[in-house]
């Protein structure tokens, strides 16, 4: 029990002694911009389903899947250019 108490005290006091980010960062005049878009590819898969309580066990072979990015119209399908 004493070992458990000592472990909990040490664990709770750790943040008091850790100063990993004590330097004040100067961020004046900085700008962060992020732009991204994904396209995923999948291979055919075998899906195995096992339900012992229902006495079911079956395999779906060569199941095909596809990416559904959700942006089918608009800015993501037209090239961006500066006139």
CSV table of N, CA and C in Angstrom, one decimal:
chain,number,residue,atom,x,y,z
A,1,UNK,N,0.8,-1.2,0.0
A,1,UNK,CA,0.0,0.0,0.0
A,1,UNK,C,0.9,1.3,0.0
A,2,UNK,N,2.0,1.2,0.8
A,2,UNK,CA,2.9,2.4,0.8
A,2,UNK,C,3.5,2.6,-0.5
A,3,UNK,N,3.8,1.5,-1.2
A,3,UNK,CA,4.5,1.6,-2.5
A,3,UNK,C,3.5,2.2,-3.5
A,4,UNK,N,2.2,1.9,-3.4
A,4,UNK,CA,1.2,2.5,-4.3
A,4,UNK,C,1.1,4.0,-4.0
A,5,UNK,N,1.1,4.3,-2.7
A,5,UNK,CA,1.0,5.8,-2.4
A,5,UNK,C,2.2,6.6,-2.9
A,6,UNK,N,3.3,6.0,-2.7
A,6,UNK,CA,4.6,6.7,-3.2
A,6,UNK,C,4.5,6.8,-4.7
A,7,UNK,N,4.0,5.8,-5.4
A,7,UNK,CA,3.9,5.9,-6.9
A,7,UNK,C,2.9,7.0,-7.3
A,8,UNK,N,1.8,7.1,-6.6
A,8,UNK,CA,0.8,8.1,-7.0
A,8,UNK,C,1.3,9.5,-6.7
A,9,UNK,N,2.1,9.7,-5.6
A,9,UNK,CA,2.6,11.0,-5.2
A,9,UNK,C,3.7,11.4,-6.3
A,10,UNK,N,4.5,10.5,-6.7
A,10,UNK,CA,5.5,10.8,-7.7
A,10,UNK,C,4.8,11.1,-9.0
A,11,UNK,N,3.8,10.3,-9.4
A,11,UNK,CA,3.1,10.5,-10.7
A,11,UNK,C,2.5,11.9,-10.7
A,12,UNK,N,1.8,12.3,-9.6
A,12,UNK,CA,1.1,13.6,-9.6
A,12,UNK,C,2.1,14.7,-9.4
A,13,UNK,N,3.3,14.5,-8.9
A,13,UNK,CA,4.2,15.7,-8.8
A,13,UNK,C,5.1,15.8,-10.0
A,14,UNK,N,5.0,14.9,-11.0
A,14,UNK,CA,5.9,15.1,-12.2
A,14,UNK,C,5.7,16.4,-12.9
A,15,UNK,N,4.4,16.8,-13.2
A,15,UNK,CA,4.3,18.1,-13.9
A,15,UNK,C,4.9,19.3,-13.2
A,16,UNK,N,5.1,19.2,-11.9
A,16,UNK,CA,5.8,20.4,-11.2
A,16,UNK,C,7.2,20.5,-11.6
A,17,UNK,N,7.9,19.4,-12.0
A,17,UNK,CA,9.3,19.5,-12.2
A,17,UNK,C,9.7,19.5,-13.7
A,18,UNK,N,8.7,19.3,-14.6
A,18,UNK,CA,9.0,19.3,-16.0
A,18,UNK,C,8.7,20.7,-16.6
A,19,UNK,N,9.8,21.3,-17.2
A,19,UNK,CA,9.7,22.6,-17.8
A,19,UNK,C,10.2,22.5,-19.2
A,20,UNK,N,9.5,21.7,-20.1
A,20,UNK,CA,10.0,21.5,-21.4
A,20,UNK,C,9.8,22.7,-22.3
A,21,UNK,N,8.8,23.6,-22.0
A,21,UNK,CA,8.5,24.7,-22.9
A,21,UNK,C,8.5,26.0,-22.0
A,22,UNK,N,9.6,26.3,-21.5
A,22,UNK,CA,9.7,27.5,-20.6
A,22,UNK,C,10.1,28.8,-21.4
A,23,UNK,N,10.5,28.6,-22.7
A,23,UNK,CA,10.9,29.8,-23.5
A,23,UNK,C,9.6,30.4,-24.1
A,24,UNK,N,9.4,31.7,-23.9
A,24,UNK,CA,8.3,32.4,-24.5
A,24,UNK,C,8.5,32.6,-26.0
A,25,UNK,N,7.6,32.1,-26.8
A,25,UNK,CA,7.8,32.2,-28.2
A,25,UNK,C,7.2,33.6,-28.7
A,26,UNK,N,7.9,34.2,-29.6
A,26,UNK,CA,7.5,35.5,-30.2
A,26,UNK,C,6.9,35.1,-31.6
A,27,UNK,N,5.6,35.3,-31.7
A,27,UNK,CA,4.9,35.0,-32.9
A,27,UNK,C,4.3,36.2,-33.7
A,28,UNK,N,4.9,37.3,-33.4
A,28,UNK,CA,4.4,38.5,-34.1
A,28,UNK,C,4.8,38.5,-35.6
A,29,UNK,N,3.8,38.8,-36.4
A,29,UNK,CA,4.1,38.9,-37.9
A,29,UNK,C,4.1,37.5,-38.6
A,30,UNK,N,3.8,36.4,-37.9
A,30,UNK,CA,3.8,35.1,-38.6
A,30,UNK,C,2.4,34.8,-39.0
A,31,UNK,N,2.3,34.0,-40.1
A,31,UNK,CA,1.0,33.6,-40.6
A,31,UNK,C,1.1,32.1,-41.0
A,32,UNK,N,0.2,31.3,-40.6
A,32,UNK,CA,0.1,29.9,-40.9
A,32,UNK,C,-1.1,29.6,-41.8
A,33,UNK,N,-0.9,28.9,-42.9
A,33,UNK,CA,-2.0,28.6,-43.8
A,33,UNK,C,-1.8,27.2,-44.2
A,34,UNK,N,-2.9,26.4,-44.2
A,34,UNK,CA,-2.8,25.0,-44.6
A,34,UNK,C,-3.9,24.7,-45.7
A,35,UNK,N,-3.6,24.0,-46.7
A,35,UNK,CA,-4.6,23.6,-47.7
A,35,UNK,C,-4.3,22.1,-48.0
A,36,UNK,N,-5.3,21.3,-48.0
A,36,UNK,CA,-5.1,19.9,-48.4
A,36,UNK,C,-6.3,19.3,-48.9
A,37,UNK,N,-6.0,18.2,-49.6
A,37,UNK,CA,-7.1,17.4,-50.2
A,37,UNK,C,-6.5,16.0,-50.4
A,38,UNK,N,-7.3,15.0,-50.1
A,38,UNK,CA,-6.9,13.6,-50.1
A,38,UNK,C,-7.6,12.8,-51.3
A,39,UNK,N,-6.9,11.8,-51.8
A,39,UNK,CA,-7.5,10.9,-52.7
A,39,UNK,C,-7.0,9.5,-52.2
A,40,UNK,N,-7.9,8.6,-51.9
A,40,UNK,CA,-7.5,7.3,-51.4
A,40,UNK,C,-7.7,6.2,-52.4
A,41,UNK,N,-6.9,5.2,-52.4
A,41,UNK,CA,-7.0,4.0,-53.2
A,41,UNK,C,-7.1,2.8,-52.3
A,42,UNK,N,-7.9,1.8,-52.6
A,42,UNK,CA,-8.1,0.6,-51.8
A,42,UNK,C,-7.9,-0.6,-52.7
A,43,UNK,N,-7.4,-1.7,-52.2
A,43,UNK,CA,-7.3,-3.0,-52.9
A,43,UNK,C,-8.5,-3.8,-52.5
A,44,UNK,N,-8.7,-4.9,-53.3
A,44,UNK,CA,-9.8,-5.8,-53.0
A,44,UNK,C,-9.5,-6.5,-51.7
A,45,UNK,N,-10.5,-6.8,-50.9
A,45,UNK,CA,-10.3,-7.4,-49.6
A,45,UNK,C,-11.3,-8.6,-49.4
A,46,UNK,N,-10.9,-9.5,-48.5
A,46,UNK,CA,-11.8,-10.5,-48.0
A,46,UNK,C,-12.3,-10.1,-46.6
A,47,UNK,N,-13.6,-10.1,-46.5
A,47,UNK,CA,-14.2,-9.8,-45.2
A,47,UNK,C,-14.7,-11.1,-44.6
A,48,UNK,N,-14.2,-11.4,-43.4
A,48,UNK,CA,-14.7,-12.6,-42.7
A,48,UNK,C,-15.6,-12.2,-41.5
A,49,UNK,N,-16.7,-12.9,-41.5
A,49,UNK,CA,-17.7,-12.6,-40.4
A,49,UNK,C,-17.9,-13.9,-39.7
A,50,UNK,N,-17.8,-13.8,-38.3
A,50,UNK,CA,-18.0,-15.0,-37.5
A,50,UNK,C,-18.9,-14.7,-36.4
A,51,UNK,N,-20.0,-15.3,-36.3
A,51,UNK,CA,-21.0,-15.1,-35.2
A,51,UNK,C,-21.3,-16.5,-34.6
A,52,UNK,N,-20.6,-16.9,-33.6
A,52,UNK,CA,-20.8,-18.2,-33.0
A,52,UNK,C,-22.1,-18.4,-32.3
A,53,UNK,N,-22.7,-17.3,-31.7
A,53,UNK,CA,-24.0,-17.5,-31.1
A,53,UNK,C,-25.1,-17.7,-32.1
A,54,UNK,N,-24.9,-17.2,-33.3
A,54,UNK,CA,-25.9,-17.5,-34.3
A,54,UNK,C,-25.6,-18.6,-35.2
A,55,UNK,N,-24.4,-19.2,-35.0
A,55,UNK,CA,-23.9,-20.3,-35.8
A,55,UNK,C,-23.7,-19.9,-37.2
A,56,UNK,N,-23.1,-18.7,-37.4
A,56,UNK,CA,-22.8,-18.1,-38.7
A,56,UNK,C,-21.3,-18.0,-38.9
A,57,UNK,N,-20.9,-18.3,-40.0
A,57,UNK,CA,-19.5,-18.0,-40.4
A,57,UNK,C,-19.4,-18.0,-41.9
A,58,UNK,N,-19.1,-16.8,-42.4
A,58,UNK,CA,-19.0,-16.7,-43.9
A,58,UNK,C,-17.9,-15.6,-44.2
A,59,UNK,N,-17.5,-15.7,-45.5
A,59,UNK,CA,-16.5,-14.8,-46.0
A,59,UNK,C,-17.0,-14.1,-47.3
A,60,UNK,N,-16.8,-12.8,-47.3
A,60,UNK,CA,-17.1,-12.1,-48.6
A,60,UNK,C,-15.8,-11.9,-49.3
A,61,UNK,N,-15.6,-12.5,-50.5
A,61,UNK,CA,-14.3,-12.5,-51.2
A,61,UNK,C,-14.3,-11.4,-52.2
A,62,UNK,N,-13.1,-10.8,-52.4
A,62,UNK,CA,-12.8,-9.7,-53.3
A,62,UNK,C,-13.8,-8.6,-53.3
A,63,UNK,N,-14.0,-8.1,-52.1
A,63,UNK,CA,-14.9,-7.0,-51.9
A,63,UNK,C,-14.2,-5.7,-52.4
A,64,UNK,N,-14.9,-4.9,-53.2
A,64,UNK,CA,-14.3,-3.7,-53.8
A,64,UNK,C,-14.8,-2.5,-53.0
A,65,UNK,N,-14.0,-1.5,-52.8
A,65,UNK,CA,-14.3,-0.3,-52.1
A,65,UNK,C,-13.9,0.9,-52.9
A,66,UNK,N,-14.4,2.0,-52.7
A,66,UNK,CA,-14.0,3.2,-53.4
A,66,UNK,C,-14.0,4.4,-52.5
A,67,UNK,N,-13.3,5.4,-52.9
A,67,UNK,CA,-13.1,6.7,-52.1
A,67,UNK,C,-14.3,7.6,-52.4
A,68,UNK,N,-14.9,8.2,-51.4
A,68,UNK,CA,-16.0,9.1,-51.6
A,68,UNK,C,-15.6,10.4,-50.9
A,69,UNK,N,-14.9,11.3,-51.6
A,69,UNK,CA,-14.3,12.5,-51.0
A,69,UNK,C,-15.4,13.5,-50.6
A,70,UNK,N,-16.5,13.5,-51.2
A,70,UNK,CA,-17.6,14.4,-50.8
A,70,UNK,C,-17.6,15.8,-51.5
A,71,UNK,N,-16.6,16.0,-52.3
A,71,UNK,CA,-16.5,17.3,-53.0
A,71,UNK,C,-16.6,17.0,-54.5
A,72,UNK,N,-17.8,16.8,-55.0
A,72,UNK,CA,-17.9,16.5,-56.4
A,72,UNK,C,-18.1,17.7,-57.3
A,73,UNK,N,-18.3,18.9,-56.7
A,73,UNK,CA,-18.5,20.1,-57.5
A,73,UNK,C,-17.7,21.2,-56.8
A,74,UNK,N,-17.3,22.2,-57.6
A,74,UNK,CA,-16.8,23.4,-57.0
A,74,UNK,C,-15.3,23.5,-57.2
A,75,UNK,N,-14.7,24.2,-56.2
A,75,UNK,CA,-13.3,24.6,-56.3
A,75,UNK,C,-12.3,23.4,-56.4
A,76,UNK,N,-12.6,22.3,-55.8
A,76,UNK,CA,-11.7,21.2,-55.7
A,76,UNK,C,-11.5,20.4,-57.0
A,77,UNK,N,-12.4,20.6,-58.0
A,77,UNK,CA,-12.3,19.9,-59.2
A,77,UNK,C,-11.9,20.8,-60.4
A,78,UNK,N,-11.7,22.1,-60.1
A,78,UNK,CA,-11.3,23.0,-61.1
A,78,UNK,C,-9.9,23.5,-60.8
A,79,UNK,N,-9.0,23.6,-61.7
A,79,UNK,CA,-7.7,24.1,-61.4
A,79,UNK,C,-7.7,25.6,-61.0
A,80,UNK,N,-6.9,25.9,-60.0
A,80,UNK,CA,-6.8,27.3,-59.5
A,80,UNK,C,-5.7,28.0,-60.3
A,81,UNK,N,-6.1,29.2,-60.9
A,81,UNK,CA,-5.1,30.0,-61.6
A,81,UNK,C,-5.2,31.4,-61.2
A,82,UNK,N,-4.2,32.1,-61.4
A,82,UNK,CA,-4.2,33.6,-61.2
A,82,UNK,C,-4.3,34.3,-62.5
A,83,UNK,N,-5.3,35.0,-62.7
A,83,UNK,CA,-5.5,35.7,-64.1
A,83,UNK,C,-4.5,36.7,-64.3
